[in-house]
XYZ file of C-alpha atoms in Angstrom:
437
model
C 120.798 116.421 71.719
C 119.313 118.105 74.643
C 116.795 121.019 73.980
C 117.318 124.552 74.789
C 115.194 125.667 78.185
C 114.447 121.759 78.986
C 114.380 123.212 82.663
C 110.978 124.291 81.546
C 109.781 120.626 80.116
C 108.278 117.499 81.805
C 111.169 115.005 80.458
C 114.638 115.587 79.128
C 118.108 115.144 80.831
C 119.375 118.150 82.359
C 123.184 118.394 83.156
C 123.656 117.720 86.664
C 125.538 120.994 87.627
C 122.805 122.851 86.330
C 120.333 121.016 87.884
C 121.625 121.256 91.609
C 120.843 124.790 92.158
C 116.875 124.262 90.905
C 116.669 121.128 93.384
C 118.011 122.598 95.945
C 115.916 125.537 95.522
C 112.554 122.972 96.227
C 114.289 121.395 99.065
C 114.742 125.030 101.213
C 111.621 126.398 99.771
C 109.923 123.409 102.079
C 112.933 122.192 104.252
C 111.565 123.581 107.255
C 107.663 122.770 106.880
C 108.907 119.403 106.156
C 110.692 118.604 109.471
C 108.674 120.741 111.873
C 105.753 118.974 112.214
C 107.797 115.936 113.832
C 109.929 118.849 116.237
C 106.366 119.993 117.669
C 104.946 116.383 118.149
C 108.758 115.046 119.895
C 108.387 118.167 121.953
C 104.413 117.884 122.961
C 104.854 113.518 123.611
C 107.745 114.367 125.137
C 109.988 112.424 123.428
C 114.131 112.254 123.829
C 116.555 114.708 122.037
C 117.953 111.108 120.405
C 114.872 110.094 119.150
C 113.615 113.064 118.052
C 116.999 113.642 115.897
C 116.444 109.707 114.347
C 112.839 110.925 113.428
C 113.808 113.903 111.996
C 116.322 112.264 109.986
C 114.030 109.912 108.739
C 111.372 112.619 107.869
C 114.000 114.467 105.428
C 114.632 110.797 103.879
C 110.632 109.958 103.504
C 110.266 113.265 101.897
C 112.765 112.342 99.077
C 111.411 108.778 98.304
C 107.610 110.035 98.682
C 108.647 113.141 96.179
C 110.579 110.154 93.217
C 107.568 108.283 93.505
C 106.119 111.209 92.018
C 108.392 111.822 89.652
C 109.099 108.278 88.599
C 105.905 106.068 89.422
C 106.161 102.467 90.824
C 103.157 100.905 88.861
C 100.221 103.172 89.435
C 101.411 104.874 92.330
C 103.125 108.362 91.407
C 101.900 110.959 89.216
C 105.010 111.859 86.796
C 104.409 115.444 87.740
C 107.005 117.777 89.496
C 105.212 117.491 92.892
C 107.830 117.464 95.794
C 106.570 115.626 99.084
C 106.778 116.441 102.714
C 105.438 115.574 106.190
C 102.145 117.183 106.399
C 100.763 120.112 108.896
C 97.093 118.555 108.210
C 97.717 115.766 110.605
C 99.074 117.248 113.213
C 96.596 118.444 116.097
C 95.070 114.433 115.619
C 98.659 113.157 115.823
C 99.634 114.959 119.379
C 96.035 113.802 120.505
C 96.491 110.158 119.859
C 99.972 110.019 120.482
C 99.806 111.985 123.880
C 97.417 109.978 125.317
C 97.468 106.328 123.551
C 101.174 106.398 122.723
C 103.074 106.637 119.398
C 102.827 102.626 118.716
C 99.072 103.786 118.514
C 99.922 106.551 116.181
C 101.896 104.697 114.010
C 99.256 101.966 113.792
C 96.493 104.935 112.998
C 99.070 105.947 110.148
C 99.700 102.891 108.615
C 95.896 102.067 107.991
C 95.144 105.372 107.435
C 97.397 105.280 104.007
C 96.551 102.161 102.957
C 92.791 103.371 102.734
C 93.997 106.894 101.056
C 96.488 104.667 98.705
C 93.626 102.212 97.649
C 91.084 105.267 97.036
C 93.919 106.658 94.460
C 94.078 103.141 92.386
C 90.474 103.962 91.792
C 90.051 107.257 90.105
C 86.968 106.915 87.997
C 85.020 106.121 91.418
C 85.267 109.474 92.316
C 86.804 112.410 90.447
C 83.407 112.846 88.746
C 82.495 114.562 92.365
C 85.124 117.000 91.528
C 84.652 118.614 88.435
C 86.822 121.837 86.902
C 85.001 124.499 89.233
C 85.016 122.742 92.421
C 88.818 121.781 92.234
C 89.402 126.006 91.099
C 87.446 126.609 94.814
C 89.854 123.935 96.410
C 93.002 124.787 94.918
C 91.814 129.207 95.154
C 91.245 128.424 98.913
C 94.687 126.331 99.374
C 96.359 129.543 98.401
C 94.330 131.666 100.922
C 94.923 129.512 103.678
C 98.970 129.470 102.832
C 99.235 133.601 103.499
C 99.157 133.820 107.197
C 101.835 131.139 106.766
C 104.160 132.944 105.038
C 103.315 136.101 107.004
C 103.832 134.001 110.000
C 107.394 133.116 109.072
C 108.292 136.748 107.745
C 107.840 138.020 111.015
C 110.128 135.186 112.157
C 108.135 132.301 113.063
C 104.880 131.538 115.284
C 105.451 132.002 119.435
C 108.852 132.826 118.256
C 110.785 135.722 121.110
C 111.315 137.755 118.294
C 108.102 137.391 116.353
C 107.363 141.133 114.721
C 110.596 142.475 115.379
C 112.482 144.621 113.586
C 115.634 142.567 112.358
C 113.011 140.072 111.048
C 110.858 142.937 109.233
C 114.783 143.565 107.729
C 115.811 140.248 106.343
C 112.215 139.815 105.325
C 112.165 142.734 103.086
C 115.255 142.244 101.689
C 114.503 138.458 100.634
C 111.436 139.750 99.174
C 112.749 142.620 97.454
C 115.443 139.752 95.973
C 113.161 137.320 95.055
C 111.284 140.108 93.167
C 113.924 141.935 91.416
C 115.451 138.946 89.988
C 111.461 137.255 88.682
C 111.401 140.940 87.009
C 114.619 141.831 85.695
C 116.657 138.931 85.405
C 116.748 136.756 82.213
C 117.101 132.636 81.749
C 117.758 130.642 84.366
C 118.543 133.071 86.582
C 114.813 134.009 87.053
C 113.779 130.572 87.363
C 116.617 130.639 90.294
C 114.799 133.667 91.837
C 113.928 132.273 95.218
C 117.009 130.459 95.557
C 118.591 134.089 94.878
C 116.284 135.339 97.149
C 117.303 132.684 100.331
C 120.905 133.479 99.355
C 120.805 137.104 100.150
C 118.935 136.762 103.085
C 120.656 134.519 104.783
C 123.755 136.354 104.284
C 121.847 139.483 105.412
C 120.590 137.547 108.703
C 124.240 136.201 108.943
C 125.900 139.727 108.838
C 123.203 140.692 111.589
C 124.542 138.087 113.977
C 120.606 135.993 113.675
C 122.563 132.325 112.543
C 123.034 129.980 115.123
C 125.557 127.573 114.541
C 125.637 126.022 118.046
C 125.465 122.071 118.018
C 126.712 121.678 114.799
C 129.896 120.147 116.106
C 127.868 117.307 118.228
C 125.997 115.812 114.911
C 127.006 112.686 113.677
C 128.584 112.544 109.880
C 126.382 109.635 108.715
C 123.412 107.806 110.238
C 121.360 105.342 108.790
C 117.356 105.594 109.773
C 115.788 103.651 112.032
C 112.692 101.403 110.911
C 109.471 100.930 113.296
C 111.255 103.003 116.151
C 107.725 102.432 117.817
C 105.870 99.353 117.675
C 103.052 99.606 115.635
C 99.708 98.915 117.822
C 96.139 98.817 116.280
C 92.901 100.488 117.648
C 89.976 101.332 115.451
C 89.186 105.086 117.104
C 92.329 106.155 116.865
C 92.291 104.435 113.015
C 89.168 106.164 111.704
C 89.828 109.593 112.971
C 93.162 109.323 111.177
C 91.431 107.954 107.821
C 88.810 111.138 107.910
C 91.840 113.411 107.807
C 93.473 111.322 105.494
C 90.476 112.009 102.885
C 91.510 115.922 104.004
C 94.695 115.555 102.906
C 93.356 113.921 99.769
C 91.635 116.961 98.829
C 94.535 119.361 99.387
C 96.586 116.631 97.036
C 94.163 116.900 94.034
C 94.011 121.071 94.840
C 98.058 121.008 94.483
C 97.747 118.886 91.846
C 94.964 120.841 90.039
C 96.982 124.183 90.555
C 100.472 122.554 89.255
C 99.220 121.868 85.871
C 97.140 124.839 85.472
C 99.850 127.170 86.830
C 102.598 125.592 86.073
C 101.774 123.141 82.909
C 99.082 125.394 81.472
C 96.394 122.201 81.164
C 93.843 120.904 83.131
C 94.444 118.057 85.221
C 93.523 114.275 84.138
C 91.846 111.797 86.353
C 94.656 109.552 86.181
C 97.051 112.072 87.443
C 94.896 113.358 90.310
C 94.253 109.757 91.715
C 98.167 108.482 91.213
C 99.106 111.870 93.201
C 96.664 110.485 96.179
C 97.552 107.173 95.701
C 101.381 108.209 96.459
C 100.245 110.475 99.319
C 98.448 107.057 100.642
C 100.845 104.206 100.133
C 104.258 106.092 101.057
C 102.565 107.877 104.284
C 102.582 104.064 105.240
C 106.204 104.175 105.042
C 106.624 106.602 106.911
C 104.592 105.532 109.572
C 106.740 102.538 109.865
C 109.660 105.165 110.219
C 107.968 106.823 113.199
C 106.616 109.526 110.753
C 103.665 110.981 110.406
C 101.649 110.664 106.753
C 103.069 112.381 103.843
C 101.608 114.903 101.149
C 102.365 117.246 98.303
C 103.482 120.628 99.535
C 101.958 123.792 98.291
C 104.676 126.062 98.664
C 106.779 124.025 95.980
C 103.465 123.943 93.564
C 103.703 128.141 93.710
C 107.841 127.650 93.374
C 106.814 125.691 90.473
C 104.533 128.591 88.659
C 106.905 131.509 89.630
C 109.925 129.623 87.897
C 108.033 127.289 85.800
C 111.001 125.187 86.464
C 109.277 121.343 86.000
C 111.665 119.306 84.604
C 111.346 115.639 86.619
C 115.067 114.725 86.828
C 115.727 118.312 88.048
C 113.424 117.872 90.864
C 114.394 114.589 91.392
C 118.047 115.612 91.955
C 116.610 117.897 94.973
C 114.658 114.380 95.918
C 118.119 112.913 96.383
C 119.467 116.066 98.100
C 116.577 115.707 101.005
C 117.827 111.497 100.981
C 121.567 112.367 101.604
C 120.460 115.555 104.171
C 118.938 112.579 106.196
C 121.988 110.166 105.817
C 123.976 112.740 106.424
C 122.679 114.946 109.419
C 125.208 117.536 109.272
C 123.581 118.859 106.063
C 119.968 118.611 107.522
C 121.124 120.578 110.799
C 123.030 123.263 108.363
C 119.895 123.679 106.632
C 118.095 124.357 109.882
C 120.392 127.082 110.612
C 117.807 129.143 107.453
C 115.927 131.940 109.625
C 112.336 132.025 109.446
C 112.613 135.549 107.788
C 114.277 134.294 105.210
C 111.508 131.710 104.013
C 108.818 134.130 104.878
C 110.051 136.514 102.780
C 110.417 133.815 99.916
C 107.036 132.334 100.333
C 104.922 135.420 100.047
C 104.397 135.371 96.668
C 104.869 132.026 96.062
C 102.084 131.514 98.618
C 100.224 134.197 95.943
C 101.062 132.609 92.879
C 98.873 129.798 94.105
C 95.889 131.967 94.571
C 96.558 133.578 91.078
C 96.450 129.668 89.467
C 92.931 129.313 91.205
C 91.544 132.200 89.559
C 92.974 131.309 86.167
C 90.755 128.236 86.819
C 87.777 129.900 88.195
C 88.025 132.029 84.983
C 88.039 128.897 83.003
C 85.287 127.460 84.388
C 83.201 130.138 83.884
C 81.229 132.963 85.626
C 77.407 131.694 85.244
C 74.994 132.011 88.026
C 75.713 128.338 89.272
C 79.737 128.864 89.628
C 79.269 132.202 91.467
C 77.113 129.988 94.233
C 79.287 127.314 94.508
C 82.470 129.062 94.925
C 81.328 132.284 96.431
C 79.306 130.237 99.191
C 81.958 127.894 99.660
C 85.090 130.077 100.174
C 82.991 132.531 102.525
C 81.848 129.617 104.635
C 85.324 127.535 104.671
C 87.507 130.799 105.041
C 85.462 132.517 107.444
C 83.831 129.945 109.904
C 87.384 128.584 110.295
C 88.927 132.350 111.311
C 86.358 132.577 114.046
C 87.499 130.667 117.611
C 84.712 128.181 119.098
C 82.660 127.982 115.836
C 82.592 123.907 116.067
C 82.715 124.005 119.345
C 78.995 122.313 119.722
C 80.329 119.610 117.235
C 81.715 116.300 118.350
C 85.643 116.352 118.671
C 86.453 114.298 115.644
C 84.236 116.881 113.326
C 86.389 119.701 115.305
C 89.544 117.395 114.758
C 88.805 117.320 110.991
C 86.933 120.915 110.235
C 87.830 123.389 112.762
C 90.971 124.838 111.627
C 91.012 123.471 107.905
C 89.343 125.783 105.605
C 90.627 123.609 102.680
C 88.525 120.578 104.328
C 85.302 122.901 104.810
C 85.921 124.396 101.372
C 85.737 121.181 99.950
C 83.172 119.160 101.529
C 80.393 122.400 100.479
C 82.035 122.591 97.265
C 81.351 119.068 96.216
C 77.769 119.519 98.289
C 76.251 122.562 96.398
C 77.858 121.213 92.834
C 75.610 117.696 93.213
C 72.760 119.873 95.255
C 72.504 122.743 92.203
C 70.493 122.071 89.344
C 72.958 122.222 86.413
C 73.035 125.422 84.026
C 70.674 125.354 80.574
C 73.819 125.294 78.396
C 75.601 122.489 80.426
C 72.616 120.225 80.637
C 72.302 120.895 76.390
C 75.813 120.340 76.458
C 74.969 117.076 77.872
């Protein structure tokens, strides 16, 4: 017999109705993030409104596989935790370089290696989570939720280099969503707090519908049901091009064990194990490669669904797993992927503010764990100030080759990181660690 509030528990068979609303609450908290970094690369290549729809297709159907792997794990690949997956922002600058000047076959080959060498690196935990200790993945996953706010500020002013951006219909539907999302986390009771967001995206859209900011145009051109279309672009093999794209791969390994970090402490209430933080790279790794033989760039967990997760503490695997399957069938049927498009950026904006804040709210819960000696206040104080601020200030890399720029210039999370792991090996350990000891 099936426990009350399973929602809320790793395992255990949820009834499917009730399930559906919770999954598809992941999918449109990260619908858009998932598919946009392949609209920006199509449009800066230059590549054809057909191909561009096949890739985007294929993104929403990478998504769901790379987010069951996760859920369900093929061998050691796949953490069993409620992580959902998406096509990664991290990769993107690198991506439109290679692409736009050594074609996508290049890309694709760059991809391909790239997560085979992330993949392998996740089969082998014990090699090196002991360079990441409690308090340096606290800095990593305290800094993830920092960089995440002028995100979701971006989108509740409707959307970077958008016409509208800052306007006052946005600032409208924004609010609203937020004040939505916030009455029902505070007043509401059972599952319709865990729905909150979902709540929240409901009412705004209709708000932004009423206010004539929906545009339904092309819906009747898209197909019913397409298949996806494997190696679109040849894959073609050239080591620059491969080991740039492995040094951001190891990037987006360190946001991965940050998300991962902040989902159990937020959203479990445990520390992370080592087996669980190098399964969650070794999916990141090994189904990137699939999607680079989709025409994809790599995969990776997605932040804004580990603060979804602590807000609604909604982690039930076959729950998530049914919004898994929602993302497959949005990309075998198009018509639902295009629908979901239609979601303003107001709306998300105003869904992902706190979510974006419940992230930063799990990384001090885990600073506070670790501790407030003299050696913790260095390493994370030094660390965040460094990462957050030399990546707000234009031209700061600029004397640095382009790969370091590539890598460091705009990803505090990567900077954060790197000195984190630095000053933690560097810092002679505290007295009552080293008795500890």
């Amino acid at each position: 017999m099936e426990k009350e509030g399973s929602l809320y528990e790793l395992d255990g068979r949820v009834p499917l109705l009730k399930a559906i609303p919770f999954g598809l609450q992941h999918v449109l908290a990260m619908f858009v993030s998932n598919i946009t970094p392949i609209i920006i690369l199509a449009g800066a290549v230059g590549l054809g409104s057909d191909i561009s729809a096949a890739l985007i297709q294929n993104c929403m159907i990478i998504a769901g596989i790379g987010t069951l792997v996760q859920l369900y794990p093929v061998w050691r690949v796949g953490s069993r935790l409620p992580i959902v997956m998406g096509i990664s922002f991290t990769f993107l600058s690198l991506a439109i370089a290679i692409a736009a000047t050594q074609g996508m076959g290049t890309l694709m080959g760059a991809v391909i290696v790239g997560g085979l060498v992330e993949g392998l690196l996740g089969l082998f935990p014990n090699k090196w989570t002991k360079l990441i200790p409690h308090i340096v993945a606290a800095t990593v996953v305290t800094a993830i939720g920092f960089s995440l706010l002028p995100i979701g500020a971006n989108s509740f002013a409707g959307g970077q280099g958008a016409a509208d951006f800052g306007s006052l219909n946005n600032w409208i539907v924004g609010t609203i969503t937020l004040l939505t999302c916030l009455l029902f986390q505070v007043f509401a009771k059972g599952f319709l707090r865990a729905l909150s967001v979902l709540m929240g995206l409901i009412v705004g859209y209709i708000v932004a519908l009423c206010m004539g900011m929906i545009d339904y145009s092309g819906m009747s051109e898209v197909s019913v049901v397409a298949l996806p279309t494997l190696l679109p672009f040849t894959p073609e093999f050239h080591v620059g091009p491969i080991l740039a794209m492995i040094c951001v791969f190891f990037v987006s390994a360190t946001e991965t064990i940050g998300d991962t970090s902040a989902l159990c402490s937020g959203a479990l209430g445990r520390s992370v194990h080592k087996k669980e933080m190098g399964a969650s790279v070794a999916c990141d790794g090994f189904v990137s490669v699939v999607a680079g033989c989709f025409g994809c760039t790599p995969i990776t967990s997605f932040s804004q669904n580990v603060g979804l997760a602590a807000i609604s503490k909604v982690v039930n695997r076959f729950t998530i797993a049914v919004g898994a399957c929602i993302m497959i069938l949005g990309g075998l049927f198009p018509v639902v992927g295009k629908l979901l498009t239609t979601i303003p950026q107001a709306v998300l904006g105003g869904c992902t503010i706190m979510m974006f804040g419940s992230i930063m709210f799990a990384g001090f819960g885990m600073l506070a764990k670790s501790g407030f000696s003299n050696r913790n206040m260095i390493i994370v104080s030094l660390s965040l100030s460094v990462g957050l601020g030399f990546t707000q200030a234009t031209g700061m890399f600029s004397i640095f080759p382009e790969i370091v720029q590539t890598v460091f210039a705009e990803n505090c999370v990567a900077v954060v990181f790197l000195l984190a792991v630095i000053l933690n090996l560097v810092l002679p350990k505290d007295k009552e660690e080293v008795e500890q000891k």
